Every structure is written in structure tokens, then in C-alpha cells.
Amino acid sequence: MEKKVIFSGIQPSGKLTLGNYIGAVANWVKLQDEYDCYYCVVDLHAMTQYQVPKDLRRQTLEAMAVYLACGLDPEKNTLFIQSHVPAHAEAAWLMSTMTYFGELSRMTQFKDKSSRQSENINAGLFTYPVLMACDILLYQADLVPVGSDQKQHVEITRDIAERFNNRYSETFKIPEVYIPKVGARIMSLQEPTKKMSKSDENENAIIYLLDPPEVIKKKFKRAVTDSIGKVQLSDDQPGIKNLISIYSVCRNMTPEEVVEKYKNEGYGVFKDAVADAVIEVLKPVQDRFHELMNNKAYLEEVYKAGAEKAERTARKTLRKMYKKVGFIPR
Ligand code: TYM
């Protein structure tokens, strides 16, 4: 039987965070044996914010190295860079003619980002979900493993695919979103009602995957909690709830088990334990990352082979799309 297909991606728009790891990559690693997986560094998407060219180049390569360092095996997964497969941009134009202004206007990420970058509300920021839909649909993905912030984008992908299928006959598989039970939304360490985001200006709010141990310790020590003083799962304690999620994922325990273990400890002890758990998980990733960044030839080999394989699959779907809408083949 053919394996089911997975597609997911990360924008190389900054340094990757613990949120990206727990919400996305850590789950991708668990899925790699069971599924035929495509994992992409979505550089086209990153352009919706201004990127300094040399930084974008470095961040794209770093994201690829992080994929490998986290344990994604290039023999089992197709790891590639979005701009290497032009079918994504080509499909996006066509699909943008089948996506409505109204539905794109309702996207919460668009609303969020346009309020944060009011000086650069570019057309790409608005049509971003169309490109994302094409990423997914070109590979006929069954499943899209993402953090909960991307759920709405997967829903619009389904709507666009169904619209195309209804208008032109069955062409796309309708993908399902796959959101982890714990860690789908890792929160800022400074404002725990906000998502931990690579674009946050306050560095203390974010754990970067490449933060050294002493920095991780310090950031957790400073993490905002509450005056209740009890390690428990309560909506009135978003900071503690977030720390429980992080610990729970890193130590492979349920949140309830974590509470049981720390319910009689003070926040100081708990924060130290969370920091140690994160440091332990990230240490091997960081070691491997630094090795990989010293081996650019290997990285190139991986993303070139990935692009070739991705290109074949994506082209096949794009050809089908073009034919169905009535474009004349060359
Ligand atoms: P991006 O680059 O913002 O984030 C990459 C992945 O990390 C998850 N994530 C989080 N999960 C939990 N807690 C957090 N604080 C946190 N921050 C980020 C995101 O949910 C995502 O899974 N539009 C996408 C990239 C994309 C994509 C795709 C994803 C482009 N095409 C096709 C899936 C399929 C994005 O901006 O992710």
C-alpha cells in the first residue's frame, strides 16, 4: 500500500524557536517512518516581510540544517527549499484567481501581521494563504502537521481545493490538519497570553533553538508567572501552564504527570527543571547543527536532491491543473 503524504514548512524569516520545534519539527520526526513526507523551507513566504538578502540566505541554510539536526532523515523525507521548485509560485497565481478577497480578509494571521507591519502591508502578505495552499496541494498531501496558529490556513486550503475539484472535476486530495495534543501553541515567556514568535522584539520572551544553556536557564528564570504560587493547570496561570506544556513535551510526560511531580515545589525549582529539560533536548540538536553548518557541501547535496524529487511530484500536479483549466500544453 502507498504511504500517505505529509507536507509542512517553516519560514526562514528569523532564528527558529522552541515553538517551531515543539509545535512542528519534533512531530515531523515522529511521522517520518509512517508517511511519505515533504518538508520545505518556505523562502517565498518569508518575503512577505522585508529580508536582508544575506540574512535570508543564511537563515534558509540554517533552517535546512535544523531540519537535519532535529533528526529528519534525508533518505526518508524530501527536504527542499521552496524557491527551488517554481511550480509553487506558478500554481499560486492560478489558485489566486479562485480565492476570494473576502475569505483572505478573514485570515487572522493577515490581520495580525498587517497591524504589526503597517508600513508594509504588501499584496503577498494578503495572498500568502494561497501560496501555502499550493505548497500542500501540489503534493496531494493527506496531512499537514503544524502548530495551532496555522489551522485556519489549512482550512482555507481545503476550501480552495474543494472549489477547484467541484469546478473542474476531482484533482486534489483534501488535506487534514494535524495538531499536537500538547505544545500546539507555545507561549511567550514574557507575555504568556501571546504566542512565542520569532518576530517578537523581546528576546527574553523566546527560547531560540540555538540558545546556549546559560541563556536558556536565564530566560526561564525570568519567565513571567503569577502570584498564586502553585504548579497546577489553570487558565488563570497561563505562564505556568506554558511551562508545564514545555516540560511535558521535553520529558515525554502528560501535563497531569508533570503537575503531580511538581505540585509541592516552588516556581524557582520548577523553572530550573524546565530549563534543564529543554537544555537536554536541545543539546544534541545544537551539536549536530554546528557540524552541519560546517559541511555546506552536504547541505547542498540534500537540498538539491530534495528539489529534484519535489519538482517531479509538483510538476505532475501542476500539469494536471493547467490541463483541467484549459491551458494548451506546450
Ligand atoms: P512559521 O514559520 O510561522 O512556523 C513554522 C511552524 O511552527 C509552528 N509554530 C508554533 N507551534 C507552537 N507554538 C508556537 N509558539 C509556534 N510558533 C510557530 C507553526 O504552527 C508552524 O507549524 N505559514 C507557515 C509556513 C508554511 C506552511 C506551508 C506550513 C508555508 N507553507 C505549508 C504548512 C504547510 C508559517 O508561517 O509557519
XYZ file of C-alpha atoms in Angstrom, residues 8-11 16 25 28-29 39-42 62-73 79-80:
26
model
C 4.815 21.075 6.089
C 7.164 24.025 6.159
C 8.817 26.775 8.152
C 9.625 30.319 7.085
C 13.940 29.183 14.796
C 9.598 19.764 13.757
C 7.640 15.697 11.912
C 10.423 13.489 13.207
C 9.373 19.311 4.444
C 10.095 22.643 2.892
C 11.937 25.811 3.874
C 9.418 28.361 2.616
C 20.194 27.234 8.879
C 16.592 26.081 8.668
C 17.678 23.202 6.421
C 20.420 22.332 8.925
C 17.896 22.448 11.785
C 15.621 20.005 9.935
C 18.513 17.558 9.687
C 19.833 18.257 13.179
C 16.422 17.523 14.690
C 16.583 14.078 13.162
C 14.809 14.295 9.805
C 16.467 11.677 7.655
C 13.769 18.159 2.300
C 13.846 21.155 -0.015
